[in-house]
Coordinates of C-alpha atoms and ligand atoms in Angstrom, one line a residue:
M1 CA 8.9 23.3 39.9
L2 CA 8.4 19.4 39.3
P3 CA 10.0 17.2 41.9
P4 CA 13.2 15.4 40.4
A5 CA 13.0 11.9 39.4
P6 CA 14.5 9.1 38.4
G7 CA 15.9 8.3 35.1
N8 CA 18.6 10.6 33.0
P9 CA 18.5 14.8 33.7
A10 CA 19.2 15.9 30.8
R11 CA 16.5 13.8 29.0
R12 CA 14.2 15.1 31.3
N13 CA 15.2 18.9 32.5
F14 CA 14.7 18.8 27.6
M15 CA 11.6 17.2 28.5
R16 CA 10.1 20.3 31.0
G17 CA 11.8 22.5 28.6
G18 CA 10.0 21.4 25.3
A19 CA 6.2 20.9 27.1
L20 CA 6.3 24.2 29.1
A21 CA 7.1 26.1 25.6
G22 CA 4.8 23.5 23.7
L23 CA 1.9 24.5 26.1
A24 CA 2.6 28.7 27.3
G25 CA 5.1 29.5 25.4
A26 CA 7.6 29.7 28.1
S27 CA 11.0 30.4 26.5
G28 CA 12.9 26.7 27.9
I29 CA 15.8 25.2 29.4
I30 CA 18.0 23.3 27.7
G31 CA 19.2 20.2 28.4
G32 CA 22.9 19.7 29.4
M33 CA 25.1 16.8 27.5
N34 CA 26.2 14.0 28.3
I35 CA 29.2 12.6 26.6
I36 CA 30.3 9.5 28.5
P37 CA 33.5 7.9 26.0
S38 CA 31.4 5.2 25.0
A39 CA 33.3 2.4 23.1
H40 CA 35.7 1.6 26.3
A41 CA 34.3 2.9 28.7
A42 CA 35.6 1.8 31.8
N43 CA 31.4 1.8 33.4
E44 CA 30.1 -0.5 30.7
P45 CA 33.2 -3.5 30.5
S46 CA 30.1 -5.6 29.9
M47 CA 29.1 -3.7 26.5
P48 CA 29.3 -4.3 23.0
K49 CA 32.2 -1.5 21.6
D50 CA 29.4 0.7 19.4
H51 CA 26.5 0.3 23.0
V52 CA 26.4 4.2 23.9
A53 CA 23.1 3.6 26.9
P54 CA 20.1 5.8 25.8
G55 CA 20.4 9.4 26.3
Q56 CA 24.1 9.5 25.6
L57 CA 25.5 11.6 23.2
D58 CA 28.4 9.4 20.8
E59 CA 31.8 10.3 20.9
Y60 CA 32.4 10.9 17.4
Y61 CA 30.3 11.9 14.4
G62 CA 30.1 11.0 10.6
F63 CA 29.6 12.8 8.0
W64 CA 28.3 10.5 5.3
S65 CA 28.4 10.9 1.6
G66 CA 24.1 9.5 0.2
G67 CA 25.4 8.5 -3.2
Q68 CA 22.7 8.5 -5.3
S69 CA 20.6 10.2 -3.3
G70 CA 21.5 13.5 -3.2
E71 CA 22.5 14.0 -0.2
M72 CA 24.8 14.1 3.1
R73 CA 23.7 12.6 6.1
I74 CA 25.8 13.0 9.1
L75 CA 25.8 9.8 12.5
G76 CA 26.4 9.1 15.5
M77 CA 29.2 6.6 16.2
P78 CA 30.5 4.7 17.3
S79 CA 26.3 3.9 17.5
M80 CA 26.4 3.8 13.4
R81 CA 22.9 5.8 14.1
E82 CA 21.8 8.1 11.4
L83 CA 21.1 11.3 13.0
M84 CA 20.0 13.6 10.2
R85 CA 19.9 14.0 6.3
I86 CA 20.5 17.3 4.7
P87 CA 20.0 17.6 1.4
V88 CA 22.5 19.1 -1.0
F89 CA 21.6 18.1 -4.6
N90 CA 18.2 16.3 -4.2
T91 CA 14.7 17.6 -3.1
D92 CA 13.3 17.3 0.2
F93 CA 9.5 17.4 0.7
A94 CA 10.5 17.3 4.9
V95 CA 12.2 19.9 4.5
G96 CA 10.9 21.8 2.0
W97 CA 14.1 22.1 0.3
G98 CA 13.7 22.2 -4.1
I99 CA 10.6 23.9 -3.0
T100 CA 11.6 26.7 -0.5
N101 CA 12.9 30.3 -2.0
E102 CA 15.8 30.1 0.5
S103 CA 16.7 26.9 -1.2
R104 CA 16.2 28.0 -5.2
R105 CA 18.1 30.4 -4.4
V106 CA 20.5 27.5 -3.5
L107 CA 19.7 25.5 -6.4
G108 CA 19.6 28.3 -8.6
K109 CA 17.7 28.3 -11.7
N110 CA 16.8 25.3 -13.4
F111 CA 18.8 23.5 -10.8
P112 CA 18.7 19.4 -12.3
R113 CA 16.3 16.9 -10.4
G114 CA 18.2 15.4 -8.4
G115 CA 22.8 13.8 -7.8
D116 CA 25.6 12.3 -7.1
L117 CA 26.9 13.0 -4.5
H118 CA 30.3 10.6 -3.1
H119 CA 32.9 12.8 -1.1
P120 CA 31.5 14.8 1.9
H121 CA 35.2 16.7 3.2
M122 CA 35.2 19.5 5.7
S123 CA 38.0 22.3 6.2
Q124 CA 41.0 22.0 8.0
T125 CA 43.6 24.7 8.4
H126 CA 47.3 24.0 8.9
G127 CA 45.6 20.1 7.8
H128 CA 43.4 20.0 11.5
Y129 CA 39.4 19.8 10.3
D130 CA 38.4 23.5 11.7
G131 CA 34.7 22.9 11.4
R132 CA 33.7 26.3 8.4
Y133 CA 32.4 23.3 6.3
I134 CA 32.1 20.6 4.4
F135 CA 32.2 20.6 0.7
V136 CA 31.0 18.2 -1.6
N137 CA 30.0 16.6 -5.3
D138 CA 27.7 16.3 -7.5
K139 CA 28.8 13.6 -10.4
A140 CA 26.1 13.5 -12.2
G141 CA 25.6 17.6 -12.5
T142 CA 28.6 18.1 -12.9
R143 CA 28.9 20.5 -9.4
V144 CA 30.7 20.9 -6.1
A145 CA 28.4 22.1 -2.9
R146 CA 29.2 23.4 0.1
I147 CA 27.0 22.8 3.8
R148 CA 27.6 25.0 6.3
C149 CA 28.5 23.1 9.5
D150 CA 27.0 25.1 12.0
V151 CA 24.0 25.3 10.3
M152 CA 24.4 22.0 8.5
R153 CA 22.3 23.9 6.4
T154 CA 24.1 23.6 1.9
D155 CA 24.8 27.6 0.9
K156 CA 26.2 27.2 -2.2
I157 CA 26.1 25.0 -5.1
T158 CA 28.5 25.9 -8.0
P159 CA 27.8 23.9 -11.8
I160 CA 31.6 23.6 -13.2
P161 CA 31.7 24.7 -16.9
N162 CA 33.6 23.1 -19.2
V163 CA 33.8 19.5 -17.6
Q164 CA 32.0 16.5 -17.2
A165 CA 30.9 14.7 -14.4
I166 CA 33.1 15.0 -11.1
H167 CA 34.1 12.7 -9.1
G168 CA 36.8 12.7 -6.9
L169 CA 37.1 16.5 -4.4
R170 CA 39.2 17.3 -1.6
V171 CA 40.4 20.5 0.4
Q172 CA 44.1 22.4 0.6
R173 CA 44.9 21.3 3.9
E174 CA 47.8 24.4 3.8
P175 CA 47.2 27.1 5.0
K176 CA 43.4 26.3 5.2
T177 CA 41.0 25.7 2.4
G178 CA 41.7 27.4 0.5
Y179 CA 40.6 25.8 -3.0
V180 CA 38.9 23.0 -3.1
F181 CA 39.4 20.5 -5.4
A182 CA 37.4 18.7 -8.5
N183 CA 38.2 15.6 -10.7
A184 CA 36.0 15.3 -13.6
E185 CA 36.2 11.9 -14.5
F186 CA 34.5 12.1 -18.3
R187 CA 36.5 13.0 -21.6
I188 CA 34.6 15.4 -23.4
P189 CA 35.0 17.3 -26.3
S190 CA 36.0 20.8 -26.3
P191 CA 33.9 23.4 -26.0
N192 CA 30.0 20.9 -26.0
D193 CA 28.3 22.0 -28.3
G194 CA 28.3 19.5 -30.7
R195 CA 31.6 19.5 -32.4
D196 CA 33.7 16.2 -32.9
L197 CA 30.5 14.3 -31.7
D198 CA 32.4 10.1 -32.3
D199 CA 36.0 11.1 -32.1
P200 CA 37.1 10.8 -29.5
K201 CA 40.6 11.8 -30.0
K202 CA 39.4 15.4 -29.8
Y203 CA 38.1 14.6 -26.6
Q204 CA 39.9 15.6 -22.9
T205 CA 39.1 16.7 -19.4
M206 CA 40.1 18.8 -16.9
F207 CA 40.7 19.2 -13.3
T208 CA 39.3 21.9 -11.3
A209 CA 39.8 24.4 -8.6
V210 CA 37.3 25.9 -6.5
N211 CA 37.6 29.1 -4.3
G212 CA 36.5 27.6 -0.8
E213 CA 35.2 31.1 0.5
T214 CA 33.6 32.6 -2.7
M215 CA 32.7 29.3 -4.0
E216 CA 33.7 31.1 -7.0
V217 CA 36.1 28.4 -9.9
A218 CA 39.5 30.2 -9.5
W219 CA 40.9 28.5 -12.9
Q220 CA 41.7 24.3 -14.4
V221 CA 43.9 22.2 -16.0
I222 CA 43.9 20.3 -18.6
V223 CA 45.2 17.0 -18.9
D224 CA 45.7 13.7 -21.0
G225 CA 43.8 10.7 -19.7
N226 CA 41.5 10.9 -17.3
L227 CA 40.3 11.9 -13.8
D228 CA 38.9 9.7 -11.3
N229 CA 40.3 10.9 -7.3
T230 CA 41.8 13.4 -5.9
E231 CA 44.0 14.2 -3.0
C232 CA 46.5 17.2 -1.7
D233 CA 48.9 16.8 -0.1
Y234 CA 49.5 18.8 3.8
E235 CA 52.3 22.0 2.7
G236 CA 49.7 23.7 0.2
K237 CA 51.7 23.1 -3.0
Y238 CA 50.4 19.5 -4.4
A239 CA 47.7 18.1 -4.9
V240 CA 47.0 14.4 -7.4
S241 CA 44.6 12.7 -9.0
T242 CA 44.7 8.8 -10.3
C243 CA 43.4 8.5 -13.6
Y244 CA 42.2 4.9 -15.2
N245 CA 41.9 5.5 -18.8
S246 CA 45.0 6.5 -20.0
E247 CA 44.6 5.2 -23.4
G248 CA 41.5 7.4 -23.8
G249 CA 39.1 4.5 -24.6
V250 CA 35.2 5.1 -24.4
V251 CA 34.6 1.3 -24.3
L252 CA 35.9 -0.9 -20.9
A253 CA 38.1 -3.3 -23.4
D254 CA 40.1 0.2 -24.8
M255 CA 39.4 1.7 -21.0
M256 CA 42.2 -1.5 -19.3
Q257 CA 44.7 -1.9 -21.8
S258 CA 47.6 -0.7 -20.3
E259 CA 49.4 -1.7 -17.7
R260 CA 50.2 0.9 -15.6
D261 CA 48.0 4.1 -16.1
W262 CA 49.2 7.1 -13.6
V263 CA 48.6 9.6 -10.9
V264 CA 48.8 13.2 -11.8
V265 CA 49.9 16.0 -9.6
F266 CA 49.6 19.3 -9.9
N267 CA 52.1 21.9 -8.8
L268 CA 50.1 24.5 -7.2
G269 CA 52.2 28.3 -7.2
R270 CA 53.1 26.7 -10.4
I271 CA 49.9 26.8 -11.6
E272 CA 49.2 30.3 -10.2
A273 CA 52.4 31.6 -12.0
A274 CA 50.4 30.8 -15.4
I275 CA 47.2 32.7 -14.9
K276 CA 48.2 35.8 -13.3
A277 CA 51.3 35.6 -16.5
G278 CA 48.5 35.7 -18.8
K279 CA 49.4 32.3 -20.3
F280 CA 45.7 30.7 -20.0
K281 CA 42.8 30.3 -22.6
T282 CA 39.0 30.6 -21.7
I283 CA 36.9 28.3 -23.5
G284 CA 33.5 29.2 -25.5
S285 CA 31.2 31.7 -22.7
S286 CA 33.1 30.3 -19.7
K287 CA 35.7 33.4 -18.3
V288 CA 37.4 30.4 -15.9
P289 CA 42.0 30.2 -17.1
V290 CA 42.1 27.3 -18.4
V291 CA 46.5 25.6 -19.0
D292 CA 47.5 23.0 -20.9
G293 CA 48.9 20.4 -18.3
R294 CA 49.3 17.7 -20.5
H295 CA 52.1 15.6 -20.9
G296 CA 56.1 17.7 -21.2
S297 CA 53.8 20.6 -19.4
E298 CA 55.5 22.5 -16.7
L299 CA 53.1 22.5 -14.5
T300 CA 52.3 18.1 -13.9
M301 CA 53.9 15.5 -13.4
Y302 CA 52.9 12.3 -14.5
I303 CA 53.7 8.9 -12.0
P304 CA 53.2 6.0 -14.2
V305 CA 51.0 3.2 -11.7
P306 CA 49.4 0.2 -12.2
K307 CA 46.9 -0.1 -13.4
N308 CA 43.0 1.7 -13.9
P309 CA 44.3 2.5 -9.9
H310 CA 41.1 4.1 -8.2
G311 CA 41.6 6.0 -4.7
V312 CA 44.5 8.4 -3.4
N313 CA 45.2 8.7 -0.2
A314 CA 47.9 11.0 1.8
S315 CA 49.6 9.8 4.7
P316 CA 48.5 11.8 8.0
D317 CA 52.7 11.9 8.5
G318 CA 52.5 14.3 5.6
K319 CA 55.5 12.0 3.5
Y320 CA 53.4 10.1 1.4
F321 CA 50.7 9.3 -0.3
T322 CA 49.2 6.0 -1.6
A323 CA 47.4 5.5 -5.9
N324 CA 45.1 2.1 -5.1
G325 CA 45.6 0.0 -8.1
K326 CA 42.3 -1.5 -9.0
L327 CA 43.5 -3.9 -11.5
S328 CA 46.3 -4.7 -10.2
P329 CA 46.9 -6.2 -6.6
T330 CA 49.4 -3.2 -5.5
V331 CA 48.9 -0.3 -3.6
T332 CA 51.5 2.4 -4.8
V333 CA 53.8 4.3 -2.4
M334 CA 55.2 7.7 -3.8
A335 CA 56.5 10.3 -1.5
W336 CA 55.9 13.9 -1.6
S337 CA 59.4 15.1 -0.9
K338 CA 60.2 12.9 -4.3
V339 CA 57.9 14.9 -5.9
D340 CA 60.0 18.3 -4.9
D341 CA 62.8 16.3 -6.0
Y342 CA 61.3 16.2 -8.9
F343 CA 60.1 19.6 -9.8
N344 CA 63.8 21.1 -9.2
G345 CA 65.1 18.3 -12.1
K346 CA 66.9 16.7 -9.6
L347 CA 64.5 12.8 -10.7
K348 CA 65.6 11.5 -14.1
T349 CA 61.8 9.7 -14.2
P350 CA 58.6 10.7 -12.5
R351 CA 58.8 7.2 -11.1
E352 CA 61.6 7.5 -9.4
A353 CA 59.1 9.5 -6.8
V354 CA 57.7 6.1 -5.9
V355 CA 59.1 4.1 -2.7
A356 CA 56.9 0.9 -2.0
E357 CA 55.2 -1.3 -4.0
P358 CA 52.8 -3.0 -1.1
Q359 CA 51.0 -6.5 -3.0
L360 CA 48.0 -6.6 -0.8
G361 CA 45.4 -8.7 -2.3
L362 CA 42.4 -8.7 -5.6
G363 CA 41.0 -5.2 -6.5
P364 CA 42.9 -2.4 -3.5
L365 CA 39.7 0.8 -3.9
H366 CA 40.9 3.4 -0.9
T367 CA 43.6 3.2 2.5
A368 CA 43.1 4.7 5.2
Y369 CA 45.4 5.2 7.9
D370 CA 45.6 5.6 11.5
G371 CA 47.9 8.2 12.7
R372 CA 50.5 5.3 13.8
G373 CA 52.7 4.0 10.7
F374 CA 50.2 1.6 9.5
A375 CA 47.1 1.5 6.4
Y376 CA 44.8 -0.1 5.9
T377 CA 43.5 -1.2 1.9
T378 CA 39.8 -2.6 1.1
L379 CA 40.2 -5.0 -1.1
F380 CA 37.2 -5.5 -3.4
I381 CA 37.2 -8.5 -5.1
D382 CA 38.0 -10.6 -2.1
S383 CA 35.8 -8.6 0.6
Q384 CA 38.7 -8.0 2.7
I385 CA 40.9 -5.2 4.7
A386 CA 44.4 -5.6 4.4
K387 CA 46.8 -3.2 7.0
W388 CA 50.7 -3.1 6.4
N389 CA 52.8 -1.5 7.3
I390 CA 54.0 1.7 4.9
Q391 CA 57.8 1.9 7.0
D392 CA 58.1 -1.9 6.3
A393 CA 56.4 -1.9 2.5
I394 CA 59.1 1.2 2.2
D395 CA 62.5 -1.7 2.5
A396 CA 61.4 -4.8 1.1
Y397 CA 60.5 -2.0 -2.2
G398 CA 64.8 -1.1 -1.4
G399 CA 65.7 -4.7 -1.0
K400 CA 65.2 -6.3 2.2
K401 CA 62.9 -9.3 3.8
V402 CA 60.5 -8.4 6.0
N403 CA 56.9 -8.8 6.0
Y404 CA 54.5 -6.0 5.5
L405 CA 51.2 -7.5 5.6
R406 CA 49.7 -7.5 9.3
Q407 CA 46.1 -9.0 9.4
K408 CA 43.7 -9.5 6.2
L409 CA 39.9 -8.7 7.6
D410 CA 36.6 -10.6 6.0
V411 CA 34.2 -7.8 5.2
A412 CA 29.9 -8.2 4.1
Y413 CA 30.6 -7.8 1.2
Q414 CA 32.7 -5.8 -1.3
P415 CA 34.1 -2.7 0.5
G416 CA 34.9 0.3 -2.3
H417 CA 35.6 3.5 0.4
N418 CA 37.2 2.7 3.7
H419 CA 37.7 5.5 6.7
T420 CA 39.5 5.9 10.1
S421 CA 38.4 8.6 12.4
L422 CA 40.9 11.9 12.0
G423 CA 42.2 10.2 8.8
E424 CA 42.8 12.1 5.9
T425 CA 44.4 15.1 9.0
R426 CA 46.8 15.3 11.1
D427 CA 44.9 13.8 13.9
A428 CA 44.6 10.8 12.5
D429 CA 43.3 9.0 16.8
G430 CA 43.6 5.3 15.4
H431 CA 40.2 5.0 16.7
W432 CA 37.6 3.3 14.0
L433 CA 38.1 2.1 10.7
V434 CA 34.5 1.3 8.8
S435 CA 34.7 -0.5 5.7
L436 CA 32.0 1.0 3.4
N437 CA 30.5 -2.7 1.9
K438 CA 28.8 -1.8 -1.2
F439 CA 26.7 -5.7 -0.9
A440 CA 24.9 -6.8 1.7
K441 CA 23.4 -9.9 -0.1
D442 CA 22.6 -11.6 3.2
R443 CA 24.1 -10.3 6.4
F444 CA 20.0 -9.3 6.7
L445 CA 16.0 -8.9 7.4
P446 CA 14.7 -9.2 2.9
T447 CA 13.9 -5.7 1.6
G448 CA 13.5 -6.0 -2.0
P449 CA 15.2 -6.4 -5.3
L450 CA 17.1 -3.5 -3.4
H451 CA 19.3 -4.7 -0.9
P452 CA 20.8 -2.0 1.8
D453 CA 25.2 -1.1 1.4
L454 CA 26.0 -2.9 4.2
D455 CA 29.7 -0.1 6.3
Q456 CA 30.8 -2.0 9.3
L457 CA 32.7 -0.6 12.1
I458 CA 35.3 -2.3 13.1
D459 CA 37.9 -0.8 16.1
I460 CA 42.2 -0.8 15.2
S461 CA 43.3 0.5 18.1
G462 CA 44.1 -2.5 19.2
D463 CA 47.3 -4.6 17.7
Q464 CA 44.1 -7.1 15.4
M465 CA 41.5 -5.5 13.6
V466 CA 38.3 -6.2 15.6
L467 CA 35.2 -5.5 13.5
V468 CA 32.1 -4.8 16.2
A469 CA 29.1 -3.5 14.1
D470 CA 26.8 -3.9 10.5
A471 CA 25.3 -1.2 9.7
P472 CA 22.5 -0.8 7.3
V473 CA 22.3 2.6 4.7
Y474 CA 20.4 3.3 2.1
S475 CA 21.6 4.1 -0.8
E476 CA 24.8 4.7 -1.7
P477 CA 26.7 6.0 1.0
H478 CA 31.3 6.4 -0.6
D479 CA 32.6 7.8 1.5
A480 CA 32.5 9.3 4.8
I481 CA 34.9 11.3 7.5
I482 CA 34.8 11.1 11.1
L483 CA 35.6 13.3 13.8
P484 CA 35.5 14.0 17.4
S485 CA 32.2 15.3 18.5
K486 CA 34.4 17.7 21.4
M487 CA 35.8 19.4 17.8
L488 CA 32.7 20.0 16.3
I489 CA 29.4 20.3 19.1
N490 CA 30.0 23.4 20.1
K491 CA 30.2 25.6 16.8
V492 CA 26.4 23.7 16.2
K493 CA 23.2 26.0 16.8
R494 CA 21.0 25.2 18.2
T495 CA 18.5 27.4 17.0
W496 CA 19.1 30.3 14.4
S497 CA 20.4 32.9 15.0
R498 CA 18.1 36.1 13.2
T499 CA 20.4 37.7 10.9
D500 CA 21.9 34.8 9.5
P501 CA 22.8 35.3 5.6
F502 CA 20.3 32.1 3.9
F503 CA 17.1 33.8 4.2
A504 CA 18.6 37.4 4.0
E505 CA 17.2 38.0 1.0
T506 CA 13.7 37.5 2.3
V507 CA 13.9 39.4 5.1
A508 CA 15.4 42.3 3.0
Q509 CA 12.6 42.3 -0.1
A510 CA 10.0 41.8 4.1
K511 CA 11.9 45.0 4.5
K512 CA 10.5 46.7 0.9
H513 CA 7.4 46.3 2.1
G514 CA 7.7 48.0 4.7
I515 CA 7.4 44.6 6.7
T516 CA 8.5 43.4 10.5
L517 CA 9.0 39.7 10.3
E518 CA 8.8 39.3 13.7
K519 CA 6.1 40.5 14.0
D520 CA 3.6 41.8 11.8
N521 CA 0.8 39.7 10.7
K522 CA -0.2 40.8 7.1
V523 CA -1.2 40.8 3.0
V524 CA 0.4 43.5 0.6
R525 CA -0.5 43.2 -2.6
E526 CA 1.1 44.5 -6.6
G527 CA -0.9 44.2 -8.7
N528 CA -0.6 40.2 -10.0
Q529 CA 1.7 39.5 -7.0
V530 CA 0.6 38.5 -4.0
F531 CA 2.8 38.5 -0.1
V532 CA 1.1 37.1 2.7
Y533 CA 3.6 38.4 5.6
M534 CA 2.7 35.6 9.0
T535 CA 4.7 34.5 11.9
S536 CA 4.1 31.4 13.6
S537 CA 4.1 30.6 17.0
A538 CA 3.4 26.9 19.5
P539 CA 1.2 25.5 18.1
Q540 CA -0.9 29.0 16.1
Y541 CA 0.1 31.0 12.7
G542 CA -0.2 34.5 13.1
L543 CA -3.0 34.1 9.8
P544 CA -6.1 31.8 10.3
N545 CA -6.9 32.8 6.8
F546 CA -5.7 34.9 3.4
K547 CA -7.9 35.5 0.6
V548 CA -6.4 35.6 -3.0
K549 CA -7.1 35.4 -6.8
K550 CA -6.5 31.9 -8.9
G551 CA -3.2 33.1 -11.1
N552 CA -1.4 35.5 -8.7
E553 CA 1.3 34.6 -7.9
V554 CA 1.6 33.8 -4.3
T555 CA 4.9 34.3 -1.5
V556 CA 4.3 32.8 1.4
T557 CA 7.1 34.3 4.1
I558 CA 6.3 32.5 7.4
T559 CA 9.1 32.7 10.5
N560 CA 8.8 30.9 13.3
V561 CA 8.9 33.3 16.7
D562 CA 9.5 30.3 19.2
S563 CA 13.3 30.5 20.3
I564 CA 12.7 27.5 21.9
E565 CA 15.3 24.0 20.6
D566 CA 13.3 22.3 18.3
L567 CA 10.5 23.7 18.1
T568 CA 10.1 23.6 14.9
H569 CA 7.5 24.3 12.3
G570 CA 5.9 23.7 9.4
F571 CA 3.7 25.1 6.3
C572 CA 1.9 22.7 4.1
L573 CA -0.4 23.6 1.3
T574 CA -2.2 21.1 1.0
N575 CA -2.5 19.8 -2.6
Y576 CA -0.5 22.4 -4.0
G577 CA 3.0 20.3 -3.5
I578 CA 4.3 22.6 -0.7
N579 CA 5.6 21.5 2.2
M580 CA 8.5 24.0 4.4
E581 CA 10.1 23.6 8.2
I582 CA 10.6 26.9 9.7
S583 CA 12.4 26.0 12.8
P584 CA 12.9 28.4 15.5
Q585 CA 13.7 31.6 14.1
E586 CA 13.6 31.0 10.2
T587 CA 12.7 32.9 8.4
S588 CA 11.8 30.9 5.4
S589 CA 8.7 31.6 2.5
V590 CA 7.7 29.6 -0.4
T591 CA 6.1 30.7 -4.1
F592 CA 3.3 29.0 -6.0
I593 CA 0.7 30.1 -8.5
A594 CA -2.8 29.8 -6.7
D595 CA -4.1 28.7 -10.0
K596 CA -6.8 26.6 -8.0
P597 CA -9.9 27.8 -7.1
G598 CA -11.4 27.2 -3.2
V599 CA -10.0 25.9 0.2
Y600 CA -6.6 25.1 1.2
W601 CA -5.8 24.7 4.3
Y602 CA -2.3 25.0 5.3
Y603 CA -0.9 23.3 8.6
C604 CA 1.8 22.4 10.3
T605 CA 3.8 19.3 9.5
F606 CA 5.9 19.1 13.0
F607 CA 4.2 18.2 15.2
C608 CA 5.0 21.2 17.5
H609 CA 2.7 20.8 20.7
A610 CA -0.7 18.9 22.2
L611 CA -2.6 21.2 19.7
H612 CA -0.4 20.6 16.7
L613 CA -3.3 19.0 14.4
E614 CA -5.5 22.2 15.6
M615 CA -2.3 24.0 13.9
R616 CA -3.5 25.3 10.4
G617 CA -6.3 27.8 8.3
R618 CA -7.1 28.8 5.1
M619 CA -5.8 30.1 1.4
L620 CA -9.2 31.1 0.1
V621 CA -8.9 31.4 -3.0
E622 CA -11.1 33.9 -4.9
A623 CA -12.5 32.1 -8.9
Ligands
RUQ701 S1 34.2 6.5 -4.9 S2 34.8 3.3 -3.8 CU1 33.1 7.7 -5.6 CU2 34.9 7.3 -4.0 CU3 36.0 5.1 -4.5
CUA702 CU1 3.1 24.0 14.7 CU2 2.8 21.4 14.0
CA703 CA1 43.2 2.3 -17.9

């Protein structure tokens, strides 16, 4: 053993483990983990609140949408360091997403070239994050995807039929997820097969429920107007969506005509009962049951709210939900109990569900909560966050003379979403707020005409919001979720399991060829098809070369038999546009046509060893 040295012991153990593994192939020592409560660490009083010392781990995980990059990102908080990118709807050459057979099975046939991912939400059980999955939307490709939290890998992508542009997405909280709810924003003809092309009166959209376990589409509800953002209650009874286009307009001016649009509440029990009773139709070739939830339906409730509302956010006490007015300076607060009353026939009009309508400032888009009775609303036009008290707003609406507004904090600039730590669960801890600002303007060194976005970290643990840090981000996070790392850290795997379903199909195929992936290095030929099986172990591939004929369909399957944490290999085939990651104990495969004769070197793309550059071999393609 090496003598003890100064510095961080965890880091040193890790280095030693990796180095030994790399050079001698020994099984390594895994470094310990240090999480120091960083923001208010008593031992570092002079440090800024976002300071996380080198080698220390962040106290919170942040899961960030990647917008039009099509990916999801993992951040550490409060440092706001980007830890990892998870490809979802995009292709990613670093890990081979969209290139490997395993990822293409998830992406499906003829997958679109990218996506627009806005809303990451973790599965919940009884209103608490449960660390199983994160669900995300794709507005560009009308899809919903699921990311496994144990390996942080996308494992299912479901195209949503009959609709266009999935925007708002939320998960059922009770008893658990359950349903994943998805809003289709744009109205289209039904079916959208060339009929009613320029007859917008016949356009419609639908609310979709996806089964979070099977990722199959469970049912859809036709609505009036359009659908923007969505949210659920804390009892598993309702979902609710904002509509900014009650007018059914197809140009901007039309969509802004009415002083009020609405939120539409979906009664899940009644929808399920209607489907059970066979009161549904199907559209075109889709088998998904579709029910009618337009005005007059028993399945829905339309609550008028001003004007072109955007975000809809449920308070963590389970009592209220708010619609953010966007073109109105107000946020409309509604009570779930009044929704019960409405469906039980006790309200005269849906508008009676409104319990407050505080006036906050210009361009309210989203509201977050701290679990102590306060709400934080982004004001896009004012470039501010307004902190207000929910009960005071309710009292003011009832006629009392109270000031519900507590503080307005300038942010830079034009905030869209904001999010509090655990703020969309029963566990809202009132520690951190992040403002996801759409414009950075002058806050950073110039980066050309395209500027980064700016996510600002705000401490909300005291009476007043305090801006702590600026974090530039690549295009374009819309939304984020924040949870203490201790809720997840032990659920995240450090290496793959050989029985992981992500590559099970590849393992099964190898078995048919009589191959044991962990030890066999073999080429199997079946007519025009060539199957190349090899292992990788630092710093060598199991096969120094393999031979194919021009025109062969070649499948290269590589199993990383290294089991040391972080000892990832890559496989890049030069001039063939192929690269893939093979992490410890993972099997990755890729299929391509060997259409160019000659010698093509394959090489390892993850720096795995002192002899990493020598980790390569040749594909010999006969003319
Ligand atoms: S939206 S900026 Cu795509 Cu969530 Cu509100
Ligand atoms: Cu294996 Cu670099
Ligand atoms: Ca409108």
